[in-house]
Every structure is written in C-alpha cells, then in structure tokens.
Coordinates of N, CA and C in Angstrom, one line a residue:
M1 N 0.9 -1.3 0.1 CA 0.3 -0.2 0.0 C 1.1 1.3 -0.1
N2 N 0.4 2.1 -0.6 CA 1.3 3.2 -0.7 C 1.2 4.8 -0.2
P3 N 1.9 4.7 1.2 CA 0.6 6.0 2.1 C 0.9 7.3 1.6
K4 N 1.7 7.7 0.3 CA 1.2 9.1 0.0 C 0.4 9.1 -1.0
R5 N -0.8 7.5 -1.2 CA -1.5 7.9 -1.6 C -2.9 7.8 -0.8
H6 N -2.9 7.8 0.4 CA -3.6 7.3 1.8 C -3.5 8.8 2.7
T7 N -2.5 9.2 2.6 CA -2.1 10.2 3.5 C -2.1 11.4 3.0
C8 N -2.2 12.5 3.2 CA -2.2 13.7 3.0 C -1.4 14.7 3.7
Y9 N 0.2 14.9 3.7 CA 1.4 15.0 4.8 C 1.4 16.7 4.6
E10 N 0.8 17.6 4.0 CA 0.4 18.9 3.9 C -0.5 19.3 4.8
Y11 N -1.4 18.4 5.6 CA -2.4 18.9 6.0 C -2.9 18.0 7.5
G12 N -2.0 16.8 7.2 CA -1.6 15.8 8.2 C -3.3 14.8 8.4
K13 N -4.1 15.2 7.2 CA -5.2 14.2 7.1 C -5.1 13.2 6.6
D14 N -6.5 12.4 6.6 CA -6.8 11.4 5.5 C -7.1 12.3 4.1
Y15 N -6.4 11.7 3.0 CA -6.8 11.9 1.8 C -8.4 12.2 1.6
K16 N -8.9 10.9 1.6 CA -10.2 11.0 1.4 C -11.0 11.9 2.1
E17 N -10.9 12.7 3.5 CA -11.5 13.4 4.5 C -11.1 15.2 3.5
L18 N -9.9 15.3 3.0 CA -9.8 16.5 2.5 C -10.3 16.3 1.1
V19 N -10.4 15.3 0.0 CA -11.3 15.4 -0.6 C -12.6 16.0 -0.7
Y20 N -13.3 15.5 0.4 CA -14.8 15.7 0.9 C -14.3 16.9 1.1
L21 N -13.7 17.7 2.0 CA -13.7 19.1 2.3 C -13.7 20.1 1.0
K22 N -12.7 19.8 0.6 CA -12.7 20.4 -1.1 C -14.1 20.7 -1.7
R23 N -14.5 19.4 -1.3 CA -15.8 19.1 -2.1 C -17.0 19.9 -1.8
H24 N -16.8 20.6 -0.6 CA -17.9 20.8 0.3 C -17.9 22.3 0.4
V25 N -16.8 22.9 0.2 CA -16.4 24.2 -0.2 C -16.7 24.4 -1.7
K26 N -16.6 23.8 -2.7 CA -16.7 23.8 -3.9 C -18.3 24.0 -4.2
L27 N -19.1 23.2 -3.7 CA -20.5 23.1 -3.5 C -20.7 24.5 -2.8
T28 N -20.7 24.4 -1.5 CA -21.7 25.3 -0.9 C -20.6 26.5 -0.6
R29 N -19.9 26.9 -1.0 CA -18.7 28.2 -0.7 C -18.6 28.8 0.0
H30 N -18.7 27.5 1.4 CA -18.2 28.2 2.5 C -16.6 27.7 3.4
T31 N -16.1 29.0 2.6 CA -14.7 28.4 2.5 C -14.1 28.8 3.8
Q32 N -14.8 29.2 4.7 CA -14.6 29.4 6.2 C -14.1 28.0 7.2
A33 N -14.9 27.1 6.6 CA -14.4 25.9 7.3 C -13.3 25.5 7.7
P34 N -13.0 25.6 9.0 CA -11.4 24.7 9.6 C -11.2 23.8 9.3
S35 N -12.0 22.7 9.3 CA -11.6 21.6 9.3 C -13.0 20.8 8.7
V36 N -12.8 19.5 8.3 CA -13.9 18.4 7.7 C -15.0 18.4 9.0
E37 N -14.3 18.3 10.4 CA -15.7 17.8 11.5 C -16.5 19.0 11.0
S38 N -16.3 20.0 10.9 CA -17.0 21.6 10.9 C -17.8 21.3 9.7
A39 N -17.4 21.1 8.9 CA -17.9 20.8 7.7 C -19.4 19.7 7.4
K40 N -18.7 18.8 8.1 CA -19.7 17.7 8.7 C -20.7 17.8 9.1
S41 N -20.7 18.8 10.7 CA -21.4 19.0 11.6 C -22.5 19.7 11.5
P42 N -24.1 19.5 11.8 CA -24.9 20.9 11.0 C -24.5 22.1 11.8
K43 N -25.1 23.1 10.9 CA -24.8 24.6 11.5 C -25.8 25.1 12.1
T44 N -25.6 25.2 13.6 CA -25.9 26.1 14.6 C -26.9 27.1 14.5
P45 N -28.1 27.3 14.9 CA -28.7 28.8 14.1 C -27.9 29.8 15.2
G46 N -27.9 31.0 14.6 CA -27.6 32.1 15.3 C -26.0 32.5 15.1
T47 N -25.6 31.5 14.4 CA -24.1 31.6 14.0 C -23.6 32.5 12.7
T48 N -22.5 33.3 13.1 CA -22.0 34.1 11.5 C -21.2 33.3 11.0
R49 N -21.2 32.9 9.4 CA -20.6 32.5 8.8 C -20.3 33.5 7.6
W50 N -18.8 33.1 7.5 CA -18.7 33.8 5.7 C -19.4 33.4 4.0
V51 N -19.8 33.9 4.0 CA -20.7 33.9 2.8 C -20.4 34.5 1.5
A52 N -20.0 33.6 0.2 CA -19.5 34.2 -1.1 C -20.6 34.8 -1.3
T53 N -20.1 36.1 -1.7 CA -21.6 36.8 -2.5 C -20.8 36.5 -3.8
A54 N -22.0 36.8 -5.2 CA -21.4 36.8 -6.6 C -20.8 37.3 -7.3
V55 N -20.4 38.5 -6.3 CA -19.1 39.5 -6.3 C -17.9 38.6 -6.6
G56 N -17.5 37.9 -5.3 CA -16.6 37.2 -4.8 C -16.1 37.8 -4.2
I57 N -16.5 38.3 -3.3 CA -16.4 38.9 -2.2 C -17.0 37.8 -0.3
A58 N -16.1 37.6 0.3 CA -16.9 37.2 1.6 C -17.5 38.3 2.4
T59 N -18.5 37.9 2.9 CA -18.9 38.9 4.0 C -19.2 38.2 4.4
P60 N -19.6 38.6 6.1 CA -20.2 37.7 6.9 C -21.8 38.0 7.2
K61 N -22.6 36.8 7.6 CA -23.9 37.2 7.6 C -24.3 35.9 8.6
L62 N -25.5 36.6 9.4 CA -26.1 35.3 10.2 C -27.1 34.4 9.7
V63 N -26.5 33.3 10.4 CA -26.8 32.3 9.8 C -28.1 31.9 10.7

C-alpha cells in the first residue's frame, strides 16, 4: 500500500477527508470551514458564517 496515496502530509489528514472538504467548499462556497468535522456537523442557528457573494467577496452573514 502506498502511504502517499492515502495520507495528505500537507494537512496531516486522510486524503479522502481532504477531498470531502474540498468538494464541500466547492459546492457550498463555505471557504471558512477550518476542518472536515465542522463541515460535516450541522450548522447551529444564530452563528455568523462567511458567505461568498456573487462578486466573489466574502461577507459575514448571520445564519
């Protein structure tokens, strides 16, 4: 088994988890998710998230 295929040394995380996070960012534009765990967890009401606008500038928005 090739360890370079299954582990991303840059982030120290599993490569599959990194792919999940990158796909999540691409689909939802939540670029401020610090980890895969926060991307997978449901959003709590009343939290501020950075939302990308149509212009491409991230602005804080109360969710």
